[in-house]
Short mmCIF file of N, CA, C and O in Angstrom, two decimals:
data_model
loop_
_atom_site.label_atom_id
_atom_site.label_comp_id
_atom_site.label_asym_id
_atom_site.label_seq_id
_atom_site.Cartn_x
_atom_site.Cartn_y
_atom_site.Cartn_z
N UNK A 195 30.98 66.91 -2.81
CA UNK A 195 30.51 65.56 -3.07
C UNK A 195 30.24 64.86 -1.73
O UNK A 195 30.87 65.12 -0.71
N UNK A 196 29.36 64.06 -1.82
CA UNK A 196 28.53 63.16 -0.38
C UNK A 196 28.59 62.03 -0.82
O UNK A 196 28.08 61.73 -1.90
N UNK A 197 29.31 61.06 0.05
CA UNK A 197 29.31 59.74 -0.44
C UNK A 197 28.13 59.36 0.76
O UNK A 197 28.11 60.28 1.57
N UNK A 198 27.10 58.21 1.12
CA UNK A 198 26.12 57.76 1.66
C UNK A 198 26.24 56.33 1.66
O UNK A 198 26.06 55.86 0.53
N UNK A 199 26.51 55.40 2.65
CA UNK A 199 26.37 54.00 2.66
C UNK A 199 25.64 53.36 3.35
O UNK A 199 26.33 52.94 4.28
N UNK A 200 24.46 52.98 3.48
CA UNK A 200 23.85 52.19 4.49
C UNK A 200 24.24 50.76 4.23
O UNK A 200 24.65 50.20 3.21
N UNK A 201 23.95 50.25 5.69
CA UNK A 201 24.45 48.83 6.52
C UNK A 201 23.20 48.35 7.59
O UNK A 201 22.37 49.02 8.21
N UNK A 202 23.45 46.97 7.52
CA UNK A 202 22.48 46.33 8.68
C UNK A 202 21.21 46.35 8.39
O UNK A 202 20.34 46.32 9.26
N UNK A 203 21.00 46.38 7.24
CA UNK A 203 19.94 45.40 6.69
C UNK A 203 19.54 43.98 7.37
O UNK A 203 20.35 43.29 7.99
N UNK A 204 18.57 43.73 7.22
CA UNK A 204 18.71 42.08 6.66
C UNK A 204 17.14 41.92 7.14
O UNK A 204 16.31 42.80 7.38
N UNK A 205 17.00 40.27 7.19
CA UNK A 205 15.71 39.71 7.39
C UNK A 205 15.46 38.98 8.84
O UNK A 205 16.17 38.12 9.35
N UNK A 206 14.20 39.59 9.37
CA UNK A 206 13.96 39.33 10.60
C UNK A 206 12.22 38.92 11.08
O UNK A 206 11.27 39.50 10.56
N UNK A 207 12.09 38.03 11.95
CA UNK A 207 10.62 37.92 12.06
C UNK A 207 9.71 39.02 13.04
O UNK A 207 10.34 39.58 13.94
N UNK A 208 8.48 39.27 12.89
CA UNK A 208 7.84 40.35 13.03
C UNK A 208 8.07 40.19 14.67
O UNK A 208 8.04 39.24 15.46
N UNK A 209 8.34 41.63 14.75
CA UNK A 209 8.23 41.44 16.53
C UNK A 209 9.80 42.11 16.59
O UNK A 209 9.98 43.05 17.35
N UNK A 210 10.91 41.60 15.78
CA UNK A 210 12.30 41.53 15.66
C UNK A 210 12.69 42.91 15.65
O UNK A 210 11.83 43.75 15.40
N UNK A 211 14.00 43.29 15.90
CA UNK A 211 14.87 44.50 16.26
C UNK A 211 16.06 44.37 14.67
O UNK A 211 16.50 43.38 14.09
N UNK A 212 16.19 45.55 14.46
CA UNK A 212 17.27 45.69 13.60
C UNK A 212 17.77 47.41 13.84
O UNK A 212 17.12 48.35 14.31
N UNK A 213 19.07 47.34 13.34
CA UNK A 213 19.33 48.81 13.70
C UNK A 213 20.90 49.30 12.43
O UNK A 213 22.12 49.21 12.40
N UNK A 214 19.54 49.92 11.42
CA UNK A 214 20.73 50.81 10.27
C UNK A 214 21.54 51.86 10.49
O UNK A 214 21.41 52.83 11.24
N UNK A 215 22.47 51.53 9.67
CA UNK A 215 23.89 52.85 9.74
C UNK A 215 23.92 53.19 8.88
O UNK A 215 23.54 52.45 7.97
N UNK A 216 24.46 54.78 8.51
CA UNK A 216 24.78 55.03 7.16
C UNK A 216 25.50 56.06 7.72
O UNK A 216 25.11 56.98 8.44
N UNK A 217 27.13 55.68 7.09
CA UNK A 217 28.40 56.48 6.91
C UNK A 217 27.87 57.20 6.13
O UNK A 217 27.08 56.95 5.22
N UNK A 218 28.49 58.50 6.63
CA UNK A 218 28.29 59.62 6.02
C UNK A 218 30.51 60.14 4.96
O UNK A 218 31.54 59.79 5.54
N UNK A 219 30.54 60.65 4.03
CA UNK A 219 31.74 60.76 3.76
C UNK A 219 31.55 62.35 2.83
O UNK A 219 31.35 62.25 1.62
N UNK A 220 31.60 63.50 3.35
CA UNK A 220 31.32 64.80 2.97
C UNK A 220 32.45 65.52 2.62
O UNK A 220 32.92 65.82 3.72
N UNK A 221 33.33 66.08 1.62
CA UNK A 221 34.08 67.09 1.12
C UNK A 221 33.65 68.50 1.08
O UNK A 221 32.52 68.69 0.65
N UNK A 222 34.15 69.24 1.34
CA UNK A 222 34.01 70.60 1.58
C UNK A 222 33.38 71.39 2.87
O UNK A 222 33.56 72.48 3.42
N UNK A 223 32.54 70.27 3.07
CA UNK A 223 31.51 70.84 4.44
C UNK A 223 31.22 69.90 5.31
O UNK A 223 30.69 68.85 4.94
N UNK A 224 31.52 70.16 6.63
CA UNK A 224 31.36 68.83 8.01
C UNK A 224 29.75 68.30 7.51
O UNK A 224 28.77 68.76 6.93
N UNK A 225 30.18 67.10 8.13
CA UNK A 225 28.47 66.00 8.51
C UNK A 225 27.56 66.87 9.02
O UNK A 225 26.45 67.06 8.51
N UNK A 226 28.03 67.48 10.15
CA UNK A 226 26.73 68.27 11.12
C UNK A 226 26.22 69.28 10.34
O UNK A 226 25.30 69.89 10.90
N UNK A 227 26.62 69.79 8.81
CA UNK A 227 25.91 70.83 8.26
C UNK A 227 25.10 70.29 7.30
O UNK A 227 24.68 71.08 6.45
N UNK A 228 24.79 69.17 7.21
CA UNK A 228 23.28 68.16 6.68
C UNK A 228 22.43 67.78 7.30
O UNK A 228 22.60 66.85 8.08
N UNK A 229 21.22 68.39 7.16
CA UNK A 229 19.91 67.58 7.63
C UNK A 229 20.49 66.21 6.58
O UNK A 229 21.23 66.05 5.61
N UNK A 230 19.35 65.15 7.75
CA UNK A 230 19.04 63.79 7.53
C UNK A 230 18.50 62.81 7.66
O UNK A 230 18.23 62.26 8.72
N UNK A 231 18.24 62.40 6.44
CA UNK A 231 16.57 61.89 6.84
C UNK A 231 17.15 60.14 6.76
O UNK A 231 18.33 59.88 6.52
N UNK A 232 16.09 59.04 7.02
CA UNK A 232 15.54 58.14 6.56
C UNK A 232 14.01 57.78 5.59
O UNK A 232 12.85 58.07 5.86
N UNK A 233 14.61 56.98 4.30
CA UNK A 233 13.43 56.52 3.70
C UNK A 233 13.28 55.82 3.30
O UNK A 233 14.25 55.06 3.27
N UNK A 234 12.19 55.40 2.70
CA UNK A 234 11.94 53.48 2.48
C UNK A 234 11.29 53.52 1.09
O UNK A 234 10.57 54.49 0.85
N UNK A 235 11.46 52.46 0.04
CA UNK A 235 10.44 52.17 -0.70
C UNK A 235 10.55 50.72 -0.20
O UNK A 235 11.35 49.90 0.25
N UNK A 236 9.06 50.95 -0.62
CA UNK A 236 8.76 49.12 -1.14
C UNK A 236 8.30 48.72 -1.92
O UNK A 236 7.44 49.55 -2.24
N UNK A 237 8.21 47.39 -2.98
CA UNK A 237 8.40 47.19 -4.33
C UNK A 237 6.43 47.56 -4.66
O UNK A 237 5.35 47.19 -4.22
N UNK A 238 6.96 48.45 -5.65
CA UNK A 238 5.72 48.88 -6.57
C UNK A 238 4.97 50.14 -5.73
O UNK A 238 3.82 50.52 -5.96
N UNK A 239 5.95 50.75 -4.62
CA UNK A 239 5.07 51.77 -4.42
C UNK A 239 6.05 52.65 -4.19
O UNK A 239 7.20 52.22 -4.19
N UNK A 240 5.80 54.22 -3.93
CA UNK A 240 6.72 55.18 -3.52
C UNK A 240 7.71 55.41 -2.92
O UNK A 240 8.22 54.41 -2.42
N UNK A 241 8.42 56.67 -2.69
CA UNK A 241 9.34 56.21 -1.60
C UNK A 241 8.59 57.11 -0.43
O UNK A 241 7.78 57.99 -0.72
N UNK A 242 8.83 56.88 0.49
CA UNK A 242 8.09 57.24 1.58
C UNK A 242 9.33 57.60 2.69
O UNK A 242 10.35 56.95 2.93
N UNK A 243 8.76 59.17 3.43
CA UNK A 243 9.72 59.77 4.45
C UNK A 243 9.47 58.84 5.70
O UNK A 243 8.32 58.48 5.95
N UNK A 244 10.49 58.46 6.43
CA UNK A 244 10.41 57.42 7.55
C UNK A 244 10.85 58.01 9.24
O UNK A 244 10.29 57.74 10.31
N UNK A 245 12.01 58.84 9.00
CA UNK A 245 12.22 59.83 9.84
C UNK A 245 12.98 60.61 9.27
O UNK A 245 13.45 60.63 8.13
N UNK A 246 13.13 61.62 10.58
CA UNK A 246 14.30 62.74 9.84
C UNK A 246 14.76 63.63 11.65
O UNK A 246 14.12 63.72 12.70
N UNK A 247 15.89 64.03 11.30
CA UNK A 247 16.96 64.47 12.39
C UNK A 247 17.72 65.57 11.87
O UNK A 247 18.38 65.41 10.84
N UNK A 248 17.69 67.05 12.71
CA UNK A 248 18.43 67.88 12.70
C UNK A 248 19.34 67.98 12.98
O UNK A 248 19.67 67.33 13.98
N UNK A 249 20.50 68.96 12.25
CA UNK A 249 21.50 69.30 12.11
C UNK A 249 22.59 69.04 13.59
O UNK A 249 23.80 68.85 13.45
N UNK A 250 22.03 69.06 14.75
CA UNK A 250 22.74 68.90 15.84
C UNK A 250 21.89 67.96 16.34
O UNK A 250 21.96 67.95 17.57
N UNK A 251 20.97 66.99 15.81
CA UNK A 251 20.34 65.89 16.65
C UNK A 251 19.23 66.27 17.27
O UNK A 251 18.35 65.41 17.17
N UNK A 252 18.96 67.09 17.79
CA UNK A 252 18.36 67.94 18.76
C UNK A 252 16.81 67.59 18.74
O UNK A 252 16.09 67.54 19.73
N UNK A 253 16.33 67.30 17.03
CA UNK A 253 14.74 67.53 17.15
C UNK A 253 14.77 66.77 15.62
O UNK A 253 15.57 66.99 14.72
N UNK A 254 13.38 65.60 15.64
CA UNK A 254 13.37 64.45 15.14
C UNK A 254 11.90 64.51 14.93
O UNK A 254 11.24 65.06 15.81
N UNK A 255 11.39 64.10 14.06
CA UNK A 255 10.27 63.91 12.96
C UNK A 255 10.08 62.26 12.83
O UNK A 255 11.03 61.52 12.60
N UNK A 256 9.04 61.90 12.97
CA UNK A 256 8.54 60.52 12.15
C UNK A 256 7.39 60.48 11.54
O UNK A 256 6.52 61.31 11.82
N UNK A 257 7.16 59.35 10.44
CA UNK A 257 6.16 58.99 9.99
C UNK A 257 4.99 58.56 11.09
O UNK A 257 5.29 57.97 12.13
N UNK A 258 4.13 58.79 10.88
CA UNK A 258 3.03 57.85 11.86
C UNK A 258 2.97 56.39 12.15
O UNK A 258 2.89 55.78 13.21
N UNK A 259 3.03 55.90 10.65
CA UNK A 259 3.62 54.63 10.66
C UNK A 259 4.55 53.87 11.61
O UNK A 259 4.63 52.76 12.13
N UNK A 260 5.02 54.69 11.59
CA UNK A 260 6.92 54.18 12.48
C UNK A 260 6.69 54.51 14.19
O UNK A 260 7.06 53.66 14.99
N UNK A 261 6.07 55.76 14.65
CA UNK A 261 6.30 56.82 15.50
C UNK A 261 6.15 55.34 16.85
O UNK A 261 5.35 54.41 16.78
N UNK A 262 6.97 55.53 17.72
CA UNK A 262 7.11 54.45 19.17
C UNK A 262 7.39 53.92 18.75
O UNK A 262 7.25 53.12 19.68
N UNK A 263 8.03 53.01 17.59
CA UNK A 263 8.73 51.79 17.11
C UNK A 263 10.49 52.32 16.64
O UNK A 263 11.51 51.75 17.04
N UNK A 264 10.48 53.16 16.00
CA UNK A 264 11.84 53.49 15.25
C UNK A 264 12.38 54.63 15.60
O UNK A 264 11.71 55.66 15.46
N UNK A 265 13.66 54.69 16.09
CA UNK A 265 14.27 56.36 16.51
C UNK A 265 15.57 56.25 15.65
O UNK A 265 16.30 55.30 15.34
N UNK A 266 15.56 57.54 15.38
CA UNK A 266 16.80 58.35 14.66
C UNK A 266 17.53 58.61 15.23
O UNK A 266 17.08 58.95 16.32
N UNK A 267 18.51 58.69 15.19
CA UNK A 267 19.92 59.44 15.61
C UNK A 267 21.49 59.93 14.90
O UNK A 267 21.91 59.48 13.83
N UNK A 268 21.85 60.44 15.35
CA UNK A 268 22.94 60.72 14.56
C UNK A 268 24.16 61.07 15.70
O UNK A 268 23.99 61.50 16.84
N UNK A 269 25.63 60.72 14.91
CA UNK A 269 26.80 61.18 16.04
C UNK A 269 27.76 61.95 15.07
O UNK A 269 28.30 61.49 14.06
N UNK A 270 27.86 63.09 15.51
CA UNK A 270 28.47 63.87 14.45
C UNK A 270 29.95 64.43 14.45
O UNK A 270 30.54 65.36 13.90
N UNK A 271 30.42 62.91 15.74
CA UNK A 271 31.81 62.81 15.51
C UNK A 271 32.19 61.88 14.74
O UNK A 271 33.33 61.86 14.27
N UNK A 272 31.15 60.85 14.46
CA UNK A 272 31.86 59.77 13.70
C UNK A 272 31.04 59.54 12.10
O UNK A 272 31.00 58.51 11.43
N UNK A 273 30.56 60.57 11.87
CA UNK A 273 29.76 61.41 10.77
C UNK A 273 28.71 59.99 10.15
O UNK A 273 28.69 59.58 8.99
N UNK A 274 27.87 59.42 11.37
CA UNK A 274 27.17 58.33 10.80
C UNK A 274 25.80 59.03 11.51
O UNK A 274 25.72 59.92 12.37
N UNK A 275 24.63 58.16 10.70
CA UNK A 275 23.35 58.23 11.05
C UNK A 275 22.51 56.86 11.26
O UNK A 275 22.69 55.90 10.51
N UNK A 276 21.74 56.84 12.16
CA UNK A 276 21.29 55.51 12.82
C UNK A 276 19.45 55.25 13.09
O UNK A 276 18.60 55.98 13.60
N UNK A 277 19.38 53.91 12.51
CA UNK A 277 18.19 54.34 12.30
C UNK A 277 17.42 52.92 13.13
O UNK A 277 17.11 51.86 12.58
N UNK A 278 17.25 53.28 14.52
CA UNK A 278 17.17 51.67 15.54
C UNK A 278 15.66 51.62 14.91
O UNK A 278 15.04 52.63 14.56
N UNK A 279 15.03 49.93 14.80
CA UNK A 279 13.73 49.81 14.42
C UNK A 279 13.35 48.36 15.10
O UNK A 279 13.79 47.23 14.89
N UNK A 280 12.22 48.91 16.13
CA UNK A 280 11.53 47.72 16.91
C UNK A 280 10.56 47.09 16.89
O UNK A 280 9.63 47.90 16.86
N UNK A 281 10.15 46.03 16.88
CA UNK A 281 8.57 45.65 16.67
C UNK A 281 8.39 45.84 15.57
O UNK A 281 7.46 46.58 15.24
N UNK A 282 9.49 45.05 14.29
CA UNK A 282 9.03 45.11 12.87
C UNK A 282 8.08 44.41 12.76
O UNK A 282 7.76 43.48 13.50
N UNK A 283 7.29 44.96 11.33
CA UNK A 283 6.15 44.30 11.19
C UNK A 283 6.38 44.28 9.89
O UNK A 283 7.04 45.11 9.27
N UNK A 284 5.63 42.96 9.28
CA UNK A 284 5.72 42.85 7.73
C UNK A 284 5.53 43.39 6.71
O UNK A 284 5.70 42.97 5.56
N UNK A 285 5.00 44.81 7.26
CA UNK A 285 4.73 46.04 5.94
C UNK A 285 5.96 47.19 6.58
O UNK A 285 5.63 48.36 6.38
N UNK A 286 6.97 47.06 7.13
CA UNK A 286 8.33 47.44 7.16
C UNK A 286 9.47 47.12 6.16
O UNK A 286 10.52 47.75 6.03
N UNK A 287 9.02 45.85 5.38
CA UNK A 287 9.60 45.72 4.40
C UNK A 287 9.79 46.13 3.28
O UNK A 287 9.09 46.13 2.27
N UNK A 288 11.24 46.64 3.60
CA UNK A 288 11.33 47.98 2.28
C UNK A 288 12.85 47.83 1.72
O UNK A 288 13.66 46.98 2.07
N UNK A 289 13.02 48.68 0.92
CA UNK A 289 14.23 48.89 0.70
C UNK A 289 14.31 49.89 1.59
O UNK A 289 13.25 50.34 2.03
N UNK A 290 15.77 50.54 2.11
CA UNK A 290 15.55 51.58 2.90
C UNK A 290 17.07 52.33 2.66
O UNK A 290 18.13 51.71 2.69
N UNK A 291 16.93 53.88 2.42
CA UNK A 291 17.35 54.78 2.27
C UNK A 291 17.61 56.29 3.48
O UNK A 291 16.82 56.96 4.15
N UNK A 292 19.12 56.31 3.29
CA UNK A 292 19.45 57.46 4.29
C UNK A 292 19.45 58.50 3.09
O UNK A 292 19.56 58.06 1.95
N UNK A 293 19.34 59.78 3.30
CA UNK A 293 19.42 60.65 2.51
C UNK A 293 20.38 61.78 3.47
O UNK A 293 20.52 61.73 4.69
N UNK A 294 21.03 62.87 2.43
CA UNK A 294 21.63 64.34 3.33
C UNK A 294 20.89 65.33 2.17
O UNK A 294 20.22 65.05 1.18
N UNK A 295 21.26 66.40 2.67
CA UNK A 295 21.10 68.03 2.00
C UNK A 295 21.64 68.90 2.98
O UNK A 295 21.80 68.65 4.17
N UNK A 296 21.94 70.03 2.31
CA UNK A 296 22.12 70.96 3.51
C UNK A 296 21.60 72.32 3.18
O UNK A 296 22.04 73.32 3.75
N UNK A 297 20.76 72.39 2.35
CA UNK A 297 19.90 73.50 2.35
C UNK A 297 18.08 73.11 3.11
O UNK A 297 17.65 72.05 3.57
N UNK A 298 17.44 74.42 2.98
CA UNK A 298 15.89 74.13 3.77
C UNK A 298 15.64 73.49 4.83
O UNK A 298 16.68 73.05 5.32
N UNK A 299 14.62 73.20 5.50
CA UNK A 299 14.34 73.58 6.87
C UNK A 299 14.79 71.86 6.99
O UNK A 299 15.16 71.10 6.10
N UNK A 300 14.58 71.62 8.45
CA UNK A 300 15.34 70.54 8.81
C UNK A 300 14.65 70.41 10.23
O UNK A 300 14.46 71.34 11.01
N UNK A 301 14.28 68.99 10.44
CA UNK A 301 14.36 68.03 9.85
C UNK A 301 12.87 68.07 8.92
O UNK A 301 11.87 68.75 9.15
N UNK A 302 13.08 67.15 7.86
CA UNK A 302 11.57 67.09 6.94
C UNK A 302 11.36 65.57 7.13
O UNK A 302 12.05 65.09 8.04
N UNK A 303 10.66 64.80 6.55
CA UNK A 303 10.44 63.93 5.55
C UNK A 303 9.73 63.67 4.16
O UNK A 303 9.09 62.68 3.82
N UNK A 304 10.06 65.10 3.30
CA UNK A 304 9.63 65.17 2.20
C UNK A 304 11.09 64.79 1.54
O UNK A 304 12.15 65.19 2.02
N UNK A 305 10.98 63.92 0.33
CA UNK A 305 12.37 63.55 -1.04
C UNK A 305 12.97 64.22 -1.36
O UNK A 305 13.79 63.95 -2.23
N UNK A 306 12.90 65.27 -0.91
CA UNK A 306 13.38 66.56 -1.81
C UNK A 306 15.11 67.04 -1.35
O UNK A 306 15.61 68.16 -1.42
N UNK A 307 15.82 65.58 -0.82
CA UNK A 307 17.08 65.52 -0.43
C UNK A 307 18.24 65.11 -1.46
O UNK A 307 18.18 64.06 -2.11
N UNK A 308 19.56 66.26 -1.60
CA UNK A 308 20.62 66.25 -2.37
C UNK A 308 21.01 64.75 -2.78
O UNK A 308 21.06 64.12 -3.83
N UNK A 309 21.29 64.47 -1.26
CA UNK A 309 21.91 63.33 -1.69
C UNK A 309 21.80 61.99 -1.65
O UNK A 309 21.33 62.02 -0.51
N UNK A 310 21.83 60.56 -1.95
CA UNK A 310 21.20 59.90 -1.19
C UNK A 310 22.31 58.40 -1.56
O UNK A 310 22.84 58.22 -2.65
N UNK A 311 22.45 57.48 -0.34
CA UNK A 311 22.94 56.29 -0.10
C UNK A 311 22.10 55.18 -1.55
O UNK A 311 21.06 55.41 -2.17
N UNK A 312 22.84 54.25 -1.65
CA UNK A 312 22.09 53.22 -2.39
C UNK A 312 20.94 52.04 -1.81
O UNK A 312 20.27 51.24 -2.47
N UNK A 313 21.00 52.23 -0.48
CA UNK A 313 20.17 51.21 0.00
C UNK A 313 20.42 50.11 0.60
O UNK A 313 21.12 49.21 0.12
N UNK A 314 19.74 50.08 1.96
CA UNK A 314 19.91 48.36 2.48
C UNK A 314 18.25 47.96 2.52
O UNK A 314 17.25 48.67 2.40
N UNK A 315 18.43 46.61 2.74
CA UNK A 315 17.27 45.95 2.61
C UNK A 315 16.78 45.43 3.75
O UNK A 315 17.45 44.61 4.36
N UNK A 316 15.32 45.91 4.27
CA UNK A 316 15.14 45.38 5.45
C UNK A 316 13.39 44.30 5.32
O UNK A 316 12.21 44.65 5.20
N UNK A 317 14.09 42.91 5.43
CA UNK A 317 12.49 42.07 5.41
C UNK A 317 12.10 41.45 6.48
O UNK A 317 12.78 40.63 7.09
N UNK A 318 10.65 41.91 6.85
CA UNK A 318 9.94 41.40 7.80
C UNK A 318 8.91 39.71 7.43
O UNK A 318 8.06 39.44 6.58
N UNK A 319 9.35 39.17 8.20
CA UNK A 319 8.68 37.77 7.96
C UNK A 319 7.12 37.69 9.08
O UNK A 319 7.19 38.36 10.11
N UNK A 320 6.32 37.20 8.93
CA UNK A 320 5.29 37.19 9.44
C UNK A 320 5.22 35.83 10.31
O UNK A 320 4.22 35.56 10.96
#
């Protein structure tokens, strides 16, 4: 079982810095044996892959969207994942989702992840 919590949400004006966490809480198998992604919906459309980070950090994926604005990271002593985001802009406003798995290649940003957090909310004001 994978418990997933994201934090540090909130609402900020365009231009603005915010930076998500999501505790990771894993039984049977360490943090570092999950790929992990970030993803976003926003109301009335899909969910969409935002980034994603391998198993030891090492090598990181983004959306185009995001790519020079938002970096991933992860510390896989304190089994959290981090998702810094700069120069929001008002179509950043999403709900936003950490996900794990620990099967298939890594890092992705395709949905196709085990497990997933409930969501923080991040709004960009114009």
């Amino acid at each position: 079982q994978v418990l997933l919590v994201e934090s540090g949400g909130g609402s900020v004006q365009a231009g603005g810095s915010l930076r998500l966490s999501c505790a990771v809480s894993a039984s049977g198998y360490t943090y570092s044996s999950y790929c992990m992604g970030w993803f976003r919906q926003a109301p009335g459309k899909g969910r969409e892959g935002v980034a994603g980070v391998s198993r030891d950090g090492g090598s990181t994926n983004y959306a185009d969207s995001v790519k020079g604005r938002f970096a991933i990271s992860r510390d896989n002593a304190k089994n959290t994942l981090y998702l810094e985001m700069n120069s929001l802009k008002p179509e950043d406003t999403a709900m936003y989702y950490c996900a794990a798995d620990r099967v298939d290649y890594c890092p992705r940003l395709t949905s196709d992840f085990q497990y997933w957090g409930q969501g923080t909310q991040v709004t960009v004001s114009s």
